[in-house]
Short mmCIF file of C-alpha atoms and ligand atoms in Angstrom, two decimals:
data_model
loop_
_atom_site.label_atom_id
_atom_site.label_comp_id
_atom_site.label_asym_id
_atom_site.label_seq_id
_atom_site.Cartn_x
_atom_site.Cartn_y
_atom_site.Cartn_z
CA UNK A 1 64.59 177.76 76.49
CA UNK A 2 64.41 180.00 79.55
CA UNK A 3 65.52 178.39 82.82
CA UNK A 4 65.88 179.51 86.42
CA UNK A 5 68.06 177.76 88.98
CA UNK A 6 67.37 178.41 92.65
CA UNK A 7 67.89 176.71 95.98
CA UNK A 8 65.39 173.92 96.60
CA UNK A 9 62.25 175.52 98.10
CA UNK A 10 60.52 174.84 101.42
CA UNK A 11 56.83 175.08 102.26
CA UNK A 12 56.31 176.96 105.53
CA UNK A 13 52.61 176.02 105.91
CA UNK A 14 51.25 172.68 104.72
CA UNK A 15 48.38 170.30 105.49
CA UNK A 16 49.30 166.67 104.88
CA UNK A 17 46.37 164.98 106.69
CA UNK A 18 46.65 161.29 107.54
CA UNK A 19 45.89 157.81 106.19
CA UNK A 20 44.91 157.49 102.52
CA UNK A 21 45.03 161.24 101.87
CA UNK A 22 48.53 161.55 103.36
CA UNK A 23 49.69 158.67 101.14
CA UNK A 24 48.29 160.33 98.02
CA UNK A 25 49.30 163.95 98.59
CA UNK A 26 52.72 163.68 100.27
CA UNK A 27 54.70 162.63 97.13
CA UNK A 28 53.60 165.85 95.41
CA UNK A 29 55.22 167.92 98.14
CA UNK A 30 58.33 165.80 98.52
CA UNK A 31 58.95 165.93 94.75
CA UNK A 32 59.59 169.68 94.96
CA UNK A 33 60.17 170.76 98.55
CA UNK A 34 62.97 169.92 100.98
CA UNK A 35 61.08 170.79 104.17
CA UNK A 36 57.59 171.77 105.23
CA UNK A 37 55.99 173.13 108.37
CA UNK A 38 53.29 170.51 108.89
CA UNK A 39 50.00 171.71 110.31
CA UNK A 40 48.65 169.87 113.37
CA UNK A 41 44.87 170.15 112.77
CA UNK A 42 44.21 166.43 112.48
CA UNK A 43 41.25 164.78 114.18
CA UNK A 44 42.19 164.48 117.03
CA UNK A 45 44.76 167.29 116.85
CA UNK A 46 48.52 166.96 117.33
CA UNK A 47 48.75 168.44 120.82
CA UNK A 48 51.73 166.85 122.55
CA UNK A 49 55.29 166.15 121.46
CA UNK A 50 54.51 162.46 121.56
CA UNK A 51 51.55 163.04 119.16
CA UNK A 52 53.91 164.97 116.86
CA UNK A 53 56.54 162.22 116.90
CA UNK A 54 53.93 159.57 116.08
CA UNK A 55 52.59 161.71 113.21
CA UNK A 56 56.14 162.30 111.97
CA UNK A 57 56.63 158.53 111.79
CA UNK A 58 53.48 158.14 109.70
CA UNK A 59 54.71 160.87 107.36
CA UNK A 60 58.13 159.25 107.00
CA UNK A 61 56.48 155.88 106.31
CA UNK A 62 54.39 157.44 103.51
CA UNK A 63 57.32 159.35 101.96
CA UNK A 64 58.75 158.09 98.66
CA UNK A 65 62.11 156.54 99.57
CA UNK A 66 64.06 158.45 96.96
CA UNK A 67 62.92 161.91 98.10
CA UNK A 68 64.90 163.66 100.83
CA UNK A 69 62.27 165.48 102.86
CA UNK A 70 62.18 166.78 106.41
CA UNK A 71 58.79 167.41 107.99
CA UNK A 72 59.00 170.23 110.54
CA UNK A 73 56.38 169.33 113.12
CA UNK A 74 54.06 171.73 114.93
CA UNK A 75 51.91 171.49 118.03
CA UNK A 76 48.27 172.54 118.16
CA UNK A 77 47.88 175.05 120.97
CA UNK A 78 45.05 174.35 123.40
CA UNK A 79 44.15 175.98 126.69
CA UNK A 80 45.63 172.89 128.39
CA UNK A 81 48.95 172.78 126.54
CA UNK A 82 51.84 171.91 128.84
CA UNK A 83 54.66 174.49 128.58
CA UNK A 84 57.26 171.94 129.77
CA UNK A 85 56.33 169.53 126.98
CA UNK A 86 56.52 172.33 124.40
CA UNK A 87 59.91 173.51 125.63
CA UNK A 88 61.38 169.99 125.74
CA UNK A 89 60.09 169.25 122.22
CA UNK A 90 61.65 172.42 120.84
CA UNK A 91 64.97 171.96 122.62
CA UNK A 92 65.20 168.36 121.37
CA UNK A 93 64.47 169.46 117.79
CA UNK A 94 61.28 167.38 117.65
CA UNK A 95 58.93 170.30 117.04
CA UNK A 96 59.63 173.54 115.20
CA UNK A 97 56.66 175.73 116.14
CA UNK A 98 53.29 175.97 117.86
CA UNK A 99 50.09 176.76 115.93
CA UNK A 100 47.42 179.05 117.36
CA UNK A 101 43.93 178.44 116.00
CA UNK A 102 41.24 180.65 117.48
CA UNK A 103 38.52 178.12 118.38
CA UNK A 104 36.04 177.84 115.53
CA UNK A 105 38.08 179.86 113.03
CA UNK A 106 38.60 177.06 110.51
CA UNK A 107 38.82 173.31 109.77
CA UNK A 108 39.28 171.26 112.96
CA UNK A 109 39.84 174.29 115.16
CA UNK A 110 37.24 173.35 117.81
CA UNK A 111 39.99 172.48 120.32
CA UNK A 112 41.75 175.79 119.71
CA UNK A 113 42.03 178.83 121.93
CA UNK A 114 38.93 180.66 123.23
CA UNK A 115 40.66 182.92 125.74
CA UNK A 116 44.19 183.96 124.84
CA UNK A 117 44.93 184.87 128.47
CA UNK A 118 44.81 181.13 129.25
CA UNK A 119 47.79 180.40 126.99
CA UNK A 120 49.93 183.31 128.18
CA UNK A 121 52.26 181.05 130.24
CA UNK A 122 53.00 178.83 127.22
CA UNK A 123 53.56 181.87 125.01
CA UNK A 124 55.91 183.39 127.60
CA UNK A 125 57.91 180.18 127.65
CA UNK A 126 58.11 180.17 123.86
CA UNK A 127 59.26 183.79 123.81
CA UNK A 128 62.00 182.85 126.28
CA UNK A 129 63.38 180.03 124.11
CA UNK A 130 62.89 181.65 120.68
CA UNK A 131 60.20 179.20 119.53
CA UNK A 132 57.95 180.59 116.76
CA UNK A 133 54.18 180.85 117.07
CA UNK A 134 52.25 180.33 113.83
CA UNK A 135 48.96 182.19 113.95
CA UNK A 136 45.69 181.70 112.11
CA UNK A 137 44.83 185.39 112.24
CA UNK A 138 41.05 185.66 112.11
CA UNK A 139 38.59 186.59 114.84
CA UNK A 140 35.63 184.29 115.25
CA UNK A 141 33.17 186.90 116.55
CA UNK A 142 30.03 186.18 114.48
CA UNK A 143 29.19 189.89 114.36
CA UNK A 144 32.36 190.58 112.35
CA UNK A 145 32.00 190.26 108.59
CA UNK A 146 34.02 187.32 107.28
CA UNK A 147 35.96 189.62 104.92
CA UNK A 148 37.05 191.77 107.88
CA UNK A 149 38.11 189.02 110.27
CA UNK A 150 41.83 189.27 109.53
CA UNK A 151 41.99 193.05 109.92
CA UNK A 152 40.03 192.91 113.20
CA UNK A 153 42.28 190.11 114.50
CA UNK A 154 45.31 192.35 114.04
CA UNK A 155 43.74 195.12 116.14
CA UNK A 156 42.08 193.02 118.81
CA UNK A 157 44.45 190.09 119.29
CA UNK A 158 47.79 190.39 117.51
CA UNK A 159 48.85 193.91 118.39
CA UNK A 160 48.00 193.48 122.12
CA UNK A 161 49.81 190.11 122.11
CA UNK A 162 52.93 191.65 120.56
CA UNK A 163 52.83 194.48 123.11
CA UNK A 164 52.65 191.97 125.94
CA UNK A 165 55.35 189.71 124.49
CA UNK A 166 57.63 191.61 122.09
CA UNK A 167 60.18 188.78 122.20
CA UNK A 168 57.74 186.19 120.83
CA UNK A 169 58.49 185.25 117.21
CA UNK A 170 55.21 185.24 115.30
CA UNK A 171 54.33 184.08 111.81
CA UNK A 172 51.04 185.49 110.56
CA UNK A 173 49.97 182.61 108.40
CA UNK A 174 48.31 183.05 105.00
CA UNK A 175 47.95 186.83 105.07
CA UNK A 176 45.15 187.84 102.70
CA UNK A 177 44.81 191.63 103.09
CA UNK A 178 46.65 194.85 102.47
CA UNK A 179 46.16 195.50 106.21
CA UNK A 180 48.08 192.32 107.01
CA UNK A 181 50.90 193.18 104.62
CA UNK A 182 51.21 196.71 106.02
CA UNK A 183 51.12 195.42 109.57
CA UNK A 184 53.94 192.95 108.94
CA UNK A 185 55.99 195.63 107.19
CA UNK A 186 55.60 197.91 110.21
CA UNK A 187 57.45 195.43 112.45
CA UNK A 188 61.22 195.54 112.60
CA UNK A 189 61.66 192.14 114.18
CA UNK A 190 59.95 188.97 115.40
CA UNK A 191 57.08 189.19 112.93
CA UNK A 192 56.80 187.61 109.48
CA UNK A 193 54.05 186.33 107.21
CA UNK A 194 53.45 183.40 104.93
CA UNK A 195 51.62 183.96 101.66
CA UNK A 196 49.84 181.19 99.81
CA UNK A 197 50.08 180.45 96.12
CA UNK A 198 46.35 180.77 95.55
CA UNK A 199 45.93 184.13 97.30
CA UNK A 200 48.47 185.58 94.86
CA UNK A 201 46.31 184.37 91.98
CA UNK A 202 42.61 184.59 92.86
CA UNK A 203 40.39 187.24 94.33
CA UNK A 204 36.92 186.65 95.73
CA UNK A 205 35.32 186.72 92.29
CA UNK A 206 36.83 183.29 91.65
CA UNK A 207 34.59 181.86 94.38
CA UNK A 208 31.41 183.77 93.72
CA UNK A 209 31.11 185.23 90.21
CA UNK A 210 29.14 183.17 87.72
CA UNK A 211 28.28 180.42 90.21
CA UNK A 212 29.68 179.11 93.49
CA UNK A 213 33.04 177.45 92.94
CA UNK A 214 33.90 175.46 96.05
CA UNK A 215 37.41 174.59 94.92
CA UNK A 216 38.36 178.26 95.33
CA UNK A 217 36.98 178.44 98.87
CA UNK A 218 39.50 178.51 101.67
CA UNK A 219 40.08 180.34 104.94
CA UNK A 220 40.95 183.10 105.26
CA UNK A 221 38.65 183.59 102.29
CA UNK A 222 40.14 185.37 99.25
CA UNK A 223 39.47 189.12 99.39
CA UNK A 224 38.94 191.84 96.77
CA UNK A 225 41.45 192.63 94.02
CA UNK A 226 43.28 195.46 95.81
CA UNK A 227 44.28 192.98 98.50
CA UNK A 228 45.52 190.40 96.00
CA UNK A 229 47.69 193.08 94.42
CA UNK A 230 49.16 193.99 97.82
CA UNK A 231 50.00 190.32 98.43
CA UNK A 232 51.68 190.00 95.03
CA UNK A 233 53.73 193.13 95.67
CA UNK A 234 54.84 191.77 99.07
CA UNK A 235 55.71 188.30 97.73
CA UNK A 236 57.71 189.61 94.78
CA UNK A 237 59.46 192.42 96.70
CA UNK A 238 62.16 190.19 98.16
CA UNK A 239 61.31 191.60 101.64
CA UNK A 240 62.68 189.06 104.13
CA UNK A 241 59.46 189.16 106.18
CA UNK A 242 57.39 187.39 103.49
CA UNK A 243 57.79 183.77 102.44
CA UNK A 244 55.90 180.87 100.91
CA UNK A 245 53.45 178.84 102.96
CA UNK A 246 51.22 177.12 100.41
CA UNK A 247 48.47 176.19 102.89
CA UNK A 248 47.86 173.35 100.46
CA UNK A 249 44.81 171.85 102.18
CA UNK A 250 43.38 168.75 100.50
CA UNK A 251 39.77 167.74 101.07
CA UNK A 252 37.99 164.90 99.27
CA UNK A 253 35.76 166.32 96.52
CA UNK A 254 32.44 165.24 98.09
CA UNK A 255 33.37 167.23 101.21
CA UNK A 256 33.84 170.39 99.14
CA UNK A 257 31.08 169.93 96.59
CA UNK A 258 28.11 169.94 98.98
CA UNK A 259 25.74 172.23 100.88
CA UNK A 260 28.35 173.12 103.51
CA UNK A 261 31.72 172.61 101.86
CA UNK A 262 35.08 172.47 103.65
CA UNK A 263 37.63 175.28 103.34
CA UNK A 264 40.90 174.44 101.65
CA UNK A 265 42.65 174.54 98.26
CA UNK A 266 45.02 171.79 97.13
CA UNK A 267 48.06 173.39 95.49
CA UNK A 268 50.93 171.05 96.39
CA UNK A 269 51.24 169.74 92.82
CA UNK A 270 51.46 172.92 90.79
CA UNK A 271 52.65 175.53 93.28
CA UNK A 272 56.11 176.04 91.80
CA UNK A 273 54.71 176.28 88.27
CA UNK A 274 52.12 178.83 89.40
CA UNK A 275 54.65 180.88 91.35
CA UNK A 276 57.17 181.01 88.51
CA UNK A 277 54.38 182.40 86.32
CA UNK A 278 53.35 184.99 88.93
CA UNK A 279 56.94 186.13 89.42
CA UNK A 280 57.53 186.24 85.67
CA UNK A 281 54.39 188.35 85.18
CA UNK A 282 55.64 190.71 87.90
CA UNK A 283 59.11 190.81 86.31
CA UNK A 284 60.51 189.49 89.56
CA UNK A 285 61.93 186.07 88.70
CA UNK A 286 65.17 187.15 90.35
CA UNK A 287 63.28 187.36 93.65
CA UNK A 288 61.52 183.98 93.50
CA UNK A 289 64.35 182.31 95.43
CA UNK A 290 64.05 184.77 98.32
CA UNK A 291 60.34 183.97 98.61
CA UNK A 292 60.50 180.18 98.28
CA UNK A 293 63.94 179.27 99.60
CA UNK A 294 65.66 181.99 101.67
CA UNK A 295 63.33 184.16 103.75
CA UNK A 296 61.62 181.26 105.52
CA UNK A 297 64.78 179.59 106.82
CA UNK A 298 66.13 182.96 107.89
CA UNK A 299 63.08 183.66 110.05
CA UNK A 300 63.04 180.14 111.50
CA UNK A 301 66.78 180.29 112.20
CA UNK A 302 67.52 177.32 109.92
CA UNK A 303 70.09 177.02 107.13
CA UNK A 304 68.86 177.49 103.57
CA UNK A 305 68.90 174.33 101.43
CA UNK A 306 72.17 173.77 99.60
CA UNK A 307 70.64 171.76 96.78
CA UNK A 308 69.56 173.63 93.64
CA UNK A 309 66.56 172.99 91.42
CA UNK A 310 65.95 174.27 87.92
CA UNK A 311 62.67 175.59 86.59
CA UNK A 312 62.26 175.38 82.84
CA UNK A 313 59.91 177.55 80.78
CA UNK A 314 58.30 175.54 77.98
CA UNK A 315 56.92 177.22 74.88
CA UNK A 316 53.71 175.20 75.11
CA UNK A 317 51.66 174.78 78.29
CA UNK A 318 52.60 171.87 80.56
CA UNK A 319 50.14 169.20 81.57
CA UNK A 320 49.40 168.49 85.22
CA UNK A 321 46.76 166.27 86.81
CA UNK A 322 43.36 167.86 87.39
CA UNK A 323 42.73 165.53 90.31
CA UNK A 324 44.65 163.30 92.65
CA UNK A 325 43.09 159.93 93.40
CA UNK A 326 43.20 158.61 96.94
CA UNK A 327 41.85 155.34 98.29
CA UNK A 328 39.04 157.46 99.83
CA UNK A 329 38.17 159.39 96.64
CA UNK A 330 39.42 162.20 94.39
CA UNK A 331 40.86 165.58 95.38
CA UNK A 332 40.67 168.43 92.88
CA UNK A 333 43.92 170.25 92.09
CA UNK A 334 44.01 174.08 92.10
CA UNK A 335 43.28 175.50 88.65
CA UNK A 336 44.99 178.91 88.35
CA UNK A 337 42.86 179.74 85.28
CA UNK A 338 45.93 180.51 83.16
CA UNK A 339 48.18 178.10 81.28
CA UNK A 340 51.28 176.90 83.12
CA UNK A 341 54.51 177.03 81.14
CA UNK A 342 57.05 176.51 83.91
CA UNK A 343 58.03 173.10 85.17
CA UNK A 344 60.54 171.88 87.67
CA UNK A 345 63.22 169.87 85.89
CA UNK A 346 63.08 166.23 86.95
CA UNK A 347 59.69 166.92 88.54
CA UNK A 348 58.57 163.37 89.03
CA UNK A 349 56.23 162.00 91.60
CA UNK A 350 58.04 158.92 92.90
O1 LIG B 1 41.28 176.82 103.95
C1 LIG B 1 41.78 176.33 104.95
N1 LIG B 1 41.91 175.01 105.10
N2 LIG B 1 42.17 177.14 105.93
C2 LIG B 1 42.59 176.68 107.11
O2 LIG B 1 42.89 177.46 107.96
C3 LIG B 1 42.58 175.23 107.39
C4 LIG B 1 42.67 174.45 106.15
C5 LIG B 1 42.33 172.99 106.34
O3 LIG B 1 42.84 172.37 107.27
O4 LIG B 1 41.56 172.48 105.54
ZN1 LIG B 2 46.38 176.07 106.89
#
């Protein structure tokens, strides 16, 4: 039987939600991952360090006791964010990063940033203390085609921001285009990107061909095949600027299967199985560890995990749940549309 032993992975972009959904989804992340950058787009959002500490407590209370897991908390950037609070939270180790959502770009982004000039003082402070900014990189201008919003964001917002503040460490979250990959590769320092599991696997046909499939809808929306191939090449290259951020984003099924469905794909359960398959198909299993366990900590200035995990390749496909049941209703699990043969040894949801 083929096996692969690597350092325990981390997830550098994760939605855990709150309440019944948090309870149901968290064990699937803590079974496999040592740490995760936890997104702050709750309702209401996690804006202050005290909000983040309270949310952290709720996460720790929902965590299976036997899993060692460290949530890395983030703050939701608003035009009223207090730079002193941000700096104190980072220096005390309570928060790891700040998340920039352009207002209206995605789920619960209404309190995000409309005018980037208004957050310049906070960003300057972050640049001064080496605190990373995680960016949802899409413009919200309704005249820009939704498939072009990432590329236009790079030109209109990201490049000018990096010229103004070259010392600011930026993570372009969930890059979905060749343009994004090339842009990240053009930067020598202070810029990296997360790539999701699903964007390595689906292109936009998954959402639209043969009927509308809401469980493949997320933001940024999956693009055409040439972009997916660029993402796969970046992920499997070993390049230190690219690392895993699943963007696992659970929504209850009725909120996705309706006339105006929410964006988000729930991949926390089968991400490692999917990724092992992708890397095997690309003949890059020797670079899986860089993507899931090394490049992220390097960019964030954190030590890599010491613990090792083993992935086992089974001859017959493994079974995994098609849905997760929460007290509020079911959540559909990402279906990669190919059989999964890899499994994490001792993968057990406690
Ligand atoms: O698909 C997405 N879902 N993209 C995001 O940016 C937000 C996320 C969510 O919170 O559901
Ligand atoms: Zn996200």
